[in-house]
XYZ file of N, CA and C in Angstrom:
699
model
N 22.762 107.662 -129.811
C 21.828 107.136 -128.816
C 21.822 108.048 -127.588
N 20.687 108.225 -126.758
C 20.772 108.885 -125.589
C 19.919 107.761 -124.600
N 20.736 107.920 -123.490
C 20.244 107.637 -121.866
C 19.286 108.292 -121.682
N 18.414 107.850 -121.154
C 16.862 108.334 -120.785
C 17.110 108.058 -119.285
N 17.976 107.293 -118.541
C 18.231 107.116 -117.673
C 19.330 108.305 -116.480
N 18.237 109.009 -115.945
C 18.557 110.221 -115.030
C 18.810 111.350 -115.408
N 18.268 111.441 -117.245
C 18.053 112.678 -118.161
C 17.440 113.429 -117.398
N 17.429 114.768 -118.336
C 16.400 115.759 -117.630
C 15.629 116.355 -118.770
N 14.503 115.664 -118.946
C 13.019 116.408 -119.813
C 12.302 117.210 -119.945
N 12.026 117.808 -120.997
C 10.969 118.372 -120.879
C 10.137 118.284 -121.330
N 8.556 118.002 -121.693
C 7.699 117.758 -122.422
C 6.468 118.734 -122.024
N 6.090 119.152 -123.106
C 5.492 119.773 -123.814
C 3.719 119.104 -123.809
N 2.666 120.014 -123.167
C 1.650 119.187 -123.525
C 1.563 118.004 -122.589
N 2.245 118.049 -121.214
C 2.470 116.723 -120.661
C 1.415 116.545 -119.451
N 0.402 117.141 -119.591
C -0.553 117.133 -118.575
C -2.015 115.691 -118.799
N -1.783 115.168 -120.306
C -3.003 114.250 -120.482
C -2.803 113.933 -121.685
N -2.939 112.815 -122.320
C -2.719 111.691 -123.414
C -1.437 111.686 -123.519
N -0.581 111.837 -124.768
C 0.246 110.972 -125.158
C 1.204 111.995 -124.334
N 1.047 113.138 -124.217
C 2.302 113.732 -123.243
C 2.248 113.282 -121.815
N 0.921 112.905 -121.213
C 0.563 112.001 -119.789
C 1.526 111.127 -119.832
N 1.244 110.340 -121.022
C 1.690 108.958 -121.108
C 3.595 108.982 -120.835
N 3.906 110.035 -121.791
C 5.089 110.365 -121.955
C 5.453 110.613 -120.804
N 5.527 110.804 -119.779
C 6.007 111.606 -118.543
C 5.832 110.110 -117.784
N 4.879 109.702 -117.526
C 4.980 108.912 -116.864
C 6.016 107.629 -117.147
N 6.300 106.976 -118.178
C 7.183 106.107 -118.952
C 8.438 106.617 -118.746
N 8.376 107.907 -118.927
C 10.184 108.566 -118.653
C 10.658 108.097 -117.335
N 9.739 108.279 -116.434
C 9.968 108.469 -114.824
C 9.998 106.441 -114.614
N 9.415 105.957 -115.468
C 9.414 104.089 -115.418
C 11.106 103.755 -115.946
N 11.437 104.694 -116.682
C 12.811 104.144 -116.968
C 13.781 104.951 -116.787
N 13.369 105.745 -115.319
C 14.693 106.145 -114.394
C 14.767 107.713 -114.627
N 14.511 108.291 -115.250
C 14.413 110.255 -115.241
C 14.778 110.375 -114.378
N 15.974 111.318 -114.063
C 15.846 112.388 -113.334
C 14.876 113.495 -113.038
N 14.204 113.481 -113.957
C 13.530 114.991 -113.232
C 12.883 115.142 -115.157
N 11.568 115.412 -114.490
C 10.753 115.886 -115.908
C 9.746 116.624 -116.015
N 9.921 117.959 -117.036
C 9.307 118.895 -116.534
C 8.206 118.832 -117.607
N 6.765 119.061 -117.135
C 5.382 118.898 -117.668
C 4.876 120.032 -117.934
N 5.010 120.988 -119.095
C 4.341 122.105 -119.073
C 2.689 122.045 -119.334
N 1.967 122.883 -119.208
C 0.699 122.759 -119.763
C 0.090 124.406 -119.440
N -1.009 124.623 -120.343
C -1.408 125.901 -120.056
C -1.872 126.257 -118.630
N -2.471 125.344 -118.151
C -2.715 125.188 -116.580
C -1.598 123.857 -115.669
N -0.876 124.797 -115.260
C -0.485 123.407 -114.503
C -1.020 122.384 -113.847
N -1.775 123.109 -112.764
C -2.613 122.073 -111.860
C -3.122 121.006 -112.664
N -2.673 120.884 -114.081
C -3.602 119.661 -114.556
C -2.640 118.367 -114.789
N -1.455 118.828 -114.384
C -0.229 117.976 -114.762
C 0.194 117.089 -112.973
N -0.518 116.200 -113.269
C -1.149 114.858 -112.127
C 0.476 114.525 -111.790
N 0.813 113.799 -112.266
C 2.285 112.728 -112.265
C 2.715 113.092 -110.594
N 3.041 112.505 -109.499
C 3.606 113.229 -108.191
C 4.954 113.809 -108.128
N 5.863 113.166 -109.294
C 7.316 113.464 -109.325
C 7.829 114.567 -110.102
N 6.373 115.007 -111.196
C 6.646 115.743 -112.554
C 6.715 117.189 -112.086
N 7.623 118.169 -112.221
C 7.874 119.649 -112.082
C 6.933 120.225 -112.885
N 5.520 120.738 -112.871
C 4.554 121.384 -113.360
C 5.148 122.731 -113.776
N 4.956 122.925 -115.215
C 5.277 124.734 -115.771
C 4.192 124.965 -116.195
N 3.936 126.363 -116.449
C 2.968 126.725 -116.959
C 3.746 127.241 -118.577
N 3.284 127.094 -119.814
C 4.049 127.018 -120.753
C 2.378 127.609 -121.961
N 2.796 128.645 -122.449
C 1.879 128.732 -123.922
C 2.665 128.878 -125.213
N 2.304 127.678 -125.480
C 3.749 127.467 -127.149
C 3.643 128.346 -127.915
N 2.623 129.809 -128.009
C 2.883 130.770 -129.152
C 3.327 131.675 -128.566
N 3.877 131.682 -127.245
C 3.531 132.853 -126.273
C 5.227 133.343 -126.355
N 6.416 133.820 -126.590
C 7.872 134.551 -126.653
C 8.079 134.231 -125.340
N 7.473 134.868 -125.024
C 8.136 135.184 -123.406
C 7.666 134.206 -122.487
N 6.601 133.718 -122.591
C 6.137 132.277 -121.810
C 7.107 131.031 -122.481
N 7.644 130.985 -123.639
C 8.915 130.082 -123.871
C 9.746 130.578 -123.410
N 10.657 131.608 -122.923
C 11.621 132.401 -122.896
C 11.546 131.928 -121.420
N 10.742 132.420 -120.801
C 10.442 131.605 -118.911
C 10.650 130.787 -118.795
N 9.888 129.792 -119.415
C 10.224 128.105 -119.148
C 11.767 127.529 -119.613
N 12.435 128.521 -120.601
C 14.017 127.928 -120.615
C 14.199 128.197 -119.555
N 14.376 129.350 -118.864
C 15.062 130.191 -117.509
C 14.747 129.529 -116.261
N 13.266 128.631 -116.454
C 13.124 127.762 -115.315
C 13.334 126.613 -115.264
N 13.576 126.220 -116.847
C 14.250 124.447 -117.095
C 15.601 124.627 -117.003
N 17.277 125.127 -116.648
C 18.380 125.473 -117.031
C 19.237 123.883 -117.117
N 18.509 122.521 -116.943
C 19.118 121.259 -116.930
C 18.804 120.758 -117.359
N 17.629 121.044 -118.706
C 17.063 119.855 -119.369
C 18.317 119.385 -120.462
N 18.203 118.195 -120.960
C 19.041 117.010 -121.360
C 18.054 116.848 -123.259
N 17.110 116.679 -122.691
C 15.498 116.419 -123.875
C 14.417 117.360 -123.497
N 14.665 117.632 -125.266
C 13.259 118.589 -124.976
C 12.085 117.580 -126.126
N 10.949 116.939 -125.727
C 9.984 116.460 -126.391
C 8.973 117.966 -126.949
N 8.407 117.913 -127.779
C 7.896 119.189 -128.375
C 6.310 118.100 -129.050
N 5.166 118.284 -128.039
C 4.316 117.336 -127.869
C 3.391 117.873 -128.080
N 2.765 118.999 -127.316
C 1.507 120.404 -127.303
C 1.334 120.319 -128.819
N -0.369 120.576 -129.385
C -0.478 120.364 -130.479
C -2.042 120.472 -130.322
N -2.991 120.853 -131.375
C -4.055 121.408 -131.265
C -4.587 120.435 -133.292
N -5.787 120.185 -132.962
C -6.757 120.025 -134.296
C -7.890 120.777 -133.910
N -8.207 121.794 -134.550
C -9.361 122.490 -134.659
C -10.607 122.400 -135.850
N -9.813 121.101 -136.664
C -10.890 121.095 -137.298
C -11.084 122.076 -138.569
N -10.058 122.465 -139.027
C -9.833 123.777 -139.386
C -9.676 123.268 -141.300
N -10.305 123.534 -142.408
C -10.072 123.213 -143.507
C -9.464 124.331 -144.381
N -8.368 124.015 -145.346
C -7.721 125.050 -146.088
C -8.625 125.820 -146.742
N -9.410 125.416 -147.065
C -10.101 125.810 -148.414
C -11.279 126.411 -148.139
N -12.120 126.213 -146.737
C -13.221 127.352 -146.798
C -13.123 127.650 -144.834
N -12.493 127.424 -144.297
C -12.551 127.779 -143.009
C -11.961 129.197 -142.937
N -12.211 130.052 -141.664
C -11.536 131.531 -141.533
C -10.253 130.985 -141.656
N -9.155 131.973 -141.996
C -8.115 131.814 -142.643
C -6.917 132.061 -141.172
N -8.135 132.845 -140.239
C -7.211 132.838 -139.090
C -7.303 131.376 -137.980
N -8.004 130.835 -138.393
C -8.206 129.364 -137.786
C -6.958 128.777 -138.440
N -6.873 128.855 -139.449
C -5.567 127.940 -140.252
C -4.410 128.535 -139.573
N -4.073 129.657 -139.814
C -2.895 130.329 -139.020
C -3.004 130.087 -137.197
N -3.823 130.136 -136.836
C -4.117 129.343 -135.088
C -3.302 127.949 -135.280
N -3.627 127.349 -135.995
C -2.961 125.774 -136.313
C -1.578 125.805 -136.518
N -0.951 126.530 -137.099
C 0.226 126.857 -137.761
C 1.262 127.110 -136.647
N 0.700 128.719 -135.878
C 1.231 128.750 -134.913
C 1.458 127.784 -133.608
N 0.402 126.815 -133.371
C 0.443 126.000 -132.355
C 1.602 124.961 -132.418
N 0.772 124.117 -134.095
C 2.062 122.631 -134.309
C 3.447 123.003 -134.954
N 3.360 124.248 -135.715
C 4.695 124.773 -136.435
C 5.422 125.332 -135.746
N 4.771 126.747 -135.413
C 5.628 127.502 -134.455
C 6.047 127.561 -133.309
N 5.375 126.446 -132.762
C 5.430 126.182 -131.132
C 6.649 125.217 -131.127
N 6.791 124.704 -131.621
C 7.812 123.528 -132.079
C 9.175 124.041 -131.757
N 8.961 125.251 -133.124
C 10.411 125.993 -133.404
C 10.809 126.862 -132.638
N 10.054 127.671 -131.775
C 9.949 128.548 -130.533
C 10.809 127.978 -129.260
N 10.495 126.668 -129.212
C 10.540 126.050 -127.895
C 12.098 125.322 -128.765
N 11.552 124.260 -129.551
C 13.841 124.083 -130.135
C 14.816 125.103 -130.328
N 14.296 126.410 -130.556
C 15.567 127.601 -130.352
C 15.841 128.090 -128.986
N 14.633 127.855 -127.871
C 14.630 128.283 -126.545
C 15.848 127.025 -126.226
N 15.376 126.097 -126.526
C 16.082 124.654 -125.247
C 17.329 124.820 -126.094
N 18.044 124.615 -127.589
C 19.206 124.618 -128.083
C 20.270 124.807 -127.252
N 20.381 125.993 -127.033
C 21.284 126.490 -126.402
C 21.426 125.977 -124.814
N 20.225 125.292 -124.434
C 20.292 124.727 -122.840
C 20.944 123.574 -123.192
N 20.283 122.737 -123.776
C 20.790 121.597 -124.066
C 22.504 121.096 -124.232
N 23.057 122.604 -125.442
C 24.219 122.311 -125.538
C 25.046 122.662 -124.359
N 25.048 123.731 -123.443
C 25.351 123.846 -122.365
C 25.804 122.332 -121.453
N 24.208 121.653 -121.289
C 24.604 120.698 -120.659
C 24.991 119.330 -121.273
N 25.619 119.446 -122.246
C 26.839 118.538 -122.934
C 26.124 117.787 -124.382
N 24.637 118.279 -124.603
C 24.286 117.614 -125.668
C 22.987 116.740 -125.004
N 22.468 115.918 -126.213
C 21.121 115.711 -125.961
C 20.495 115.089 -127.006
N 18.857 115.998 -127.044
C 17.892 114.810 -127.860
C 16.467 115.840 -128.132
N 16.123 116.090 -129.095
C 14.882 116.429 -129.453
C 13.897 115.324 -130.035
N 13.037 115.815 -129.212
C 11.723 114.595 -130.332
C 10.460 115.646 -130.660
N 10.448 115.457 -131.756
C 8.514 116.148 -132.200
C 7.857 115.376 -132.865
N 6.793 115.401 -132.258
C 5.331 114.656 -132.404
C 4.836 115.052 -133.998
N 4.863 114.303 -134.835
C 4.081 114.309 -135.800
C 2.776 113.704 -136.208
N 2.580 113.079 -137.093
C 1.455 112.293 -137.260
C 1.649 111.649 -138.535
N 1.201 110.811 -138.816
C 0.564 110.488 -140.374
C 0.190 110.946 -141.084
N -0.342 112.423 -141.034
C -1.322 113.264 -141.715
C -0.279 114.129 -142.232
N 1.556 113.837 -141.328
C 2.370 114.997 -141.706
C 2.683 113.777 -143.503
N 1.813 112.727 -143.841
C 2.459 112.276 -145.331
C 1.051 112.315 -146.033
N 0.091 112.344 -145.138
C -1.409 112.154 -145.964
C -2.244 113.401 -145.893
N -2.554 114.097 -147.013
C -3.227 115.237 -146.819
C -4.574 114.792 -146.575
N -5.389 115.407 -146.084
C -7.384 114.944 -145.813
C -7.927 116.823 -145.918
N -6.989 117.417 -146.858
C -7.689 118.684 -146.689
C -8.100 119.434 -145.431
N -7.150 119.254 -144.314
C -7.565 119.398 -143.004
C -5.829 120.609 -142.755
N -6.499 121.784 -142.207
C -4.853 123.039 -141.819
C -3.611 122.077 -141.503
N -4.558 121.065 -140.085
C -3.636 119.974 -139.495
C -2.592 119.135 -140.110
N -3.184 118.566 -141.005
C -2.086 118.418 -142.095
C -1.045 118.881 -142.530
N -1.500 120.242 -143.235
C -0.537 120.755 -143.353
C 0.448 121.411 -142.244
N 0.101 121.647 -141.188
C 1.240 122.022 -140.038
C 2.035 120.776 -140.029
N 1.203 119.689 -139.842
C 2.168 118.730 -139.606
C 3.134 118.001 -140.389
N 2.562 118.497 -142.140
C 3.713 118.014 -142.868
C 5.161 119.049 -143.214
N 4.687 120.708 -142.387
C 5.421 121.287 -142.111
C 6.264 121.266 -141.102
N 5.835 120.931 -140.274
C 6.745 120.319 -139.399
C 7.873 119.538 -139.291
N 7.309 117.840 -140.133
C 8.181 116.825 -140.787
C 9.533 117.910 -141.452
N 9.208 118.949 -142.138
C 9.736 119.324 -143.012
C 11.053 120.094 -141.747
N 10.621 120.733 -141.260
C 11.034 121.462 -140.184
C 12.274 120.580 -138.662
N 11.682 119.413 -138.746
C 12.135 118.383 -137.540
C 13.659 117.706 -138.660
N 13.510 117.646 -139.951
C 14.094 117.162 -141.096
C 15.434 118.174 -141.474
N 14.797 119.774 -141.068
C 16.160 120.380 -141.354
C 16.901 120.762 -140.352
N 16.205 120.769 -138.669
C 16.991 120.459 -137.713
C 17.784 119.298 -137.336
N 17.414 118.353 -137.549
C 18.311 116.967 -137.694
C 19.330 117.344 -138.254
N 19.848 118.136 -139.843
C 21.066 117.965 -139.688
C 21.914 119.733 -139.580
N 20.880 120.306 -139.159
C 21.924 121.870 -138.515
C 22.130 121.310 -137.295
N 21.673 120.178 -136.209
C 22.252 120.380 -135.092
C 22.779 118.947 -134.858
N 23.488 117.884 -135.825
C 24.002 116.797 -136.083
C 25.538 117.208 -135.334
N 26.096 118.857 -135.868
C 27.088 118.792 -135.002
C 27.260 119.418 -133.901
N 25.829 120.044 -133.661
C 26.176 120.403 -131.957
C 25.542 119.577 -130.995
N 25.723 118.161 -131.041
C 25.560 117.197 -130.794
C 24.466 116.785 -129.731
N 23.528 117.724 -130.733
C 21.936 116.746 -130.285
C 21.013 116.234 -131.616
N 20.771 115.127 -130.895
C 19.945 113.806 -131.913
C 18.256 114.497 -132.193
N 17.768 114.328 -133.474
C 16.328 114.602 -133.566
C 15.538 113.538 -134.343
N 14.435 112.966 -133.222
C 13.878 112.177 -133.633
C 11.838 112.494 -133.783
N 11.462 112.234 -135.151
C 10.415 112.768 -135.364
C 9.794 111.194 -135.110
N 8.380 111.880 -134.644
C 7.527 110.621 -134.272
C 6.279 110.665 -134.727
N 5.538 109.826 -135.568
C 4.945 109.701 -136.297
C 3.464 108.814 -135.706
N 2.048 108.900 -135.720
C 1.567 107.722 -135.423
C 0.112 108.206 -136.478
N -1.149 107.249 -136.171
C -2.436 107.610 -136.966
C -3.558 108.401 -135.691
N -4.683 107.790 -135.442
C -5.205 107.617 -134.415
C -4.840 107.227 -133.568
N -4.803 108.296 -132.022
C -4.439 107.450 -130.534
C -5.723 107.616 -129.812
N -5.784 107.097 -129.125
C -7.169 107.098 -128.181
C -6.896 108.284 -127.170
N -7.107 109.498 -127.180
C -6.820 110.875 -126.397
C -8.279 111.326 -126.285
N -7.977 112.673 -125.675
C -9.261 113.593 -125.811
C -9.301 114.216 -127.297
N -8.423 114.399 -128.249
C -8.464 114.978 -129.614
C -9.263 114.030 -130.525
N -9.007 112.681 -129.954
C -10.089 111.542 -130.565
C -11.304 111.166 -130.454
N -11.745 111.258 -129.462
C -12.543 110.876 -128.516
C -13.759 110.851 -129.157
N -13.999 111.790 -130.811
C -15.256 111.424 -130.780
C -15.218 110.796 -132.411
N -14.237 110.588 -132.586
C -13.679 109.586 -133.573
C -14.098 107.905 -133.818
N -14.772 107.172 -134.269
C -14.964 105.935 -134.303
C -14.109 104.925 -135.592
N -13.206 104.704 -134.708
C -11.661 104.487 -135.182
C -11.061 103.554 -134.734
N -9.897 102.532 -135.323
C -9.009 101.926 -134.886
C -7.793 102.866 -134.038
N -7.671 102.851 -133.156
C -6.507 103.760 -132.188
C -5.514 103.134 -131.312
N -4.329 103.399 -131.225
C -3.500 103.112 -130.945
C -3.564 103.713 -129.337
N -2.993 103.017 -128.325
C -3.011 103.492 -126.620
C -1.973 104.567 -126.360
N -2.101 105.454 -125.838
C -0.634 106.670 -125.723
C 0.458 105.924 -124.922
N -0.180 104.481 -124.276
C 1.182 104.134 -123.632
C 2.301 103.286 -124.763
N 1.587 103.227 -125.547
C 2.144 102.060 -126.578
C 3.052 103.107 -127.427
N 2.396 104.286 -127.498
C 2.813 105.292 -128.529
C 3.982 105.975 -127.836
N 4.053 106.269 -126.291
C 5.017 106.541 -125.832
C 6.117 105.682 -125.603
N 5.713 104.602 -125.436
C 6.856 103.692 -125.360
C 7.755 103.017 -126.268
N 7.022 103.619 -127.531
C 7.949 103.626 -128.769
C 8.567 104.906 -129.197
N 7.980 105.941 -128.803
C 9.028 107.419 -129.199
C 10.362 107.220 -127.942
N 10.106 106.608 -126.821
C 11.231 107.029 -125.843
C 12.089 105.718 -126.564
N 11.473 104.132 -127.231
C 12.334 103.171 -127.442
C 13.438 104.415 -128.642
N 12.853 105.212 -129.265
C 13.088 105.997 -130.358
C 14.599 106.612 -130.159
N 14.490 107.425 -129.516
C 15.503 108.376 -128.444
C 16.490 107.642 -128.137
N 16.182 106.438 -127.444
C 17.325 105.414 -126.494
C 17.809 104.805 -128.038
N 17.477 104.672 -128.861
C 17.910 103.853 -129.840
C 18.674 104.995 -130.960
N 18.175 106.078 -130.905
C 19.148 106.997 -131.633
C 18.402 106.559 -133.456
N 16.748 106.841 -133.140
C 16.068 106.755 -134.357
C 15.805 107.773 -134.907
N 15.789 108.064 -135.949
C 15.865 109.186 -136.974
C 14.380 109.797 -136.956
N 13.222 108.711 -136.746
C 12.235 108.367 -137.245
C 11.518 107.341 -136.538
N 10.174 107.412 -136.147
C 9.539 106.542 -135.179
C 8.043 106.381 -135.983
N 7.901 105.115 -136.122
C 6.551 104.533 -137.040
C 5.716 103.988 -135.388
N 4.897 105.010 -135.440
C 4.396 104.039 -134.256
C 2.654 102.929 -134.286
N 2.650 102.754 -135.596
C 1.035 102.170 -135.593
C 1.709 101.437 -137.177
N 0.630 100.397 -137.662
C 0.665 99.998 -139.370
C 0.179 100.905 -139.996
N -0.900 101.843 -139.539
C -1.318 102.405 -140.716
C -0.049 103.245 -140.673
N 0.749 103.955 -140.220
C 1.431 104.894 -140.503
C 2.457 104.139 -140.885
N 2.865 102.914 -140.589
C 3.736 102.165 -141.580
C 3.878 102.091 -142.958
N 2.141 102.112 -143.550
C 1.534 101.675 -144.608
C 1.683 103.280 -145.442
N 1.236 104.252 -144.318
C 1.197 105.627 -145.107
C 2.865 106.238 -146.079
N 3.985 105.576 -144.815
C 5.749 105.319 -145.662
C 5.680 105.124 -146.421
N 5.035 103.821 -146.133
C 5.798 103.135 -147.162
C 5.225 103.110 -149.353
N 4.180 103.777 -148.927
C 3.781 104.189 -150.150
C 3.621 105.637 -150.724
N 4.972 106.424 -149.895
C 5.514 107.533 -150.468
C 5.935 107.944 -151.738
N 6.675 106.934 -151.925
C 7.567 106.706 -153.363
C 6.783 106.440 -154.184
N 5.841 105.628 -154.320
C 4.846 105.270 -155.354
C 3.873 106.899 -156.033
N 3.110 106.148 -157.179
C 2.352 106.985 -157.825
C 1.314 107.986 -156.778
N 1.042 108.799 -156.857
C -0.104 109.726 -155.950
C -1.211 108.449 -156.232
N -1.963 107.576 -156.825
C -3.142 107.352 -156.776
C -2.989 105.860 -155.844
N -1.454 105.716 -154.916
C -1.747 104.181 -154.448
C -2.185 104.962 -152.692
N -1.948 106.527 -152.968
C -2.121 107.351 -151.562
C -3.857 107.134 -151.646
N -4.128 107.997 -152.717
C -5.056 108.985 -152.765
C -6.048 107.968 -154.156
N -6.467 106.667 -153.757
C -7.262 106.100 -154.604
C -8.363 106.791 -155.024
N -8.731 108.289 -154.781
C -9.797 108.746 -155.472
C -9.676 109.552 -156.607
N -8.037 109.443 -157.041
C -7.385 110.546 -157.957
C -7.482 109.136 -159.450
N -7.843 108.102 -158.842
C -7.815 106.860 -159.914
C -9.209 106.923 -160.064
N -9.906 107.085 -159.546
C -11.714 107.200 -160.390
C -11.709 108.051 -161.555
């Protein structure tokens, strides 16, 4: 389990929706200090939040933001891009744009903070997944994100003994700007944040934050056609 109480954060993407949300909820249940990267800072509102400027494919723009975070406690890994991008007939460098954003940005930024983290006595990773990281829709997004799962899955237990916790967080539709032109059942980013941080404080492996993504679990194990009812026509 980790204290969220006078931690020191960092989140990723924390300038608007679910990283907004995230920042603000941290600071509701006592943060010390939480740092909001975004490609533009000025867009990162919060009055208490330490604005970075942060580009998740960028070496050396991760490499900065460790050198200017040296006390974070949690690193949330939130920044994340849908372009809309399909395996199968989109430019192939659109798919790799995707890759690098939700995959590599991820892993860029958990090898940057690692070593901060353990410094300051241990800690907590969380990365943002989705539903889509168990349901393919033929969309790049998907697949980053079930690479990811895959990725958040083998850090959990290389860093089990240098004693930080990793908790992947999962949801369907949230009501953001990535949605927005979606006509959808959606989940609120405050609801969604307030179950990845219940996540963290509770020392969860794994964060279901909506039914459908309940529903998408829990019919893992089963045959491909109770996923993918069009493989039964």
């Amino acid at each position: 389990m980790t204290a969220l109480k006078n931690s020191v954060v960092l989140v990723t993407g924390g300038s608007r929706g679910i990283g907004k949300a995230l920042v603000e909820e941290l600071y509701t249940r006592g943060a010390g200090k939480v740092y909001a990267t975004a490609r533009d800072p000025r867009t990162v509102t919060h009055p208490d939040a330490v604005p970075l400027h942060l580009e998740v494919t960028d070496p050396a723009s991760v490499a900065a933001v460790a050198e200017q975070a040296p006390d974070v406690t949690v690193l949330i890994n939130n920044a994340g891009a849908s372009t809309g991008a399909r395996v199968l007939s989109s430019p192939l460098e659109d798919v790799r744009r995707e890759f690098e954003i939700n995959y590599y940005g991820p892993l860029l930024l958990t090898r940057a903070f690692v070593p901060v983290i353990e410094r300051n006595g241990g800690g907590h990773i969380l990365n943002v997944h989705s539903a889509l990281s168990w349901l393919a829709d033929g969309s790049s997004y998907s697949s980053t994100k079930a690479a990811l799962w895959s990725q958040t899955n083998s850090l959990r237990l290389e860093l089990r003994s240098r004693g930080i916790q990793v908790t992947g967080l999962h949801m369907a539709y949230v009501d953001t700007d990535m949605t927005s032109g979606l006509d959808a059942p959606k989940a609120s980013a405050h609801d969604i944040a307030v179950a990845a941080l219940d996540g963290i404080e509770s020392g969860a492996y794994e964060v279901l934050g909506d039914d459908t993504t309940r529903w998408v679990k829990s019919v893992l194990s089963q045959d491909l056609t109770a996923m993918y009812q069009q493989l039964a026509q």
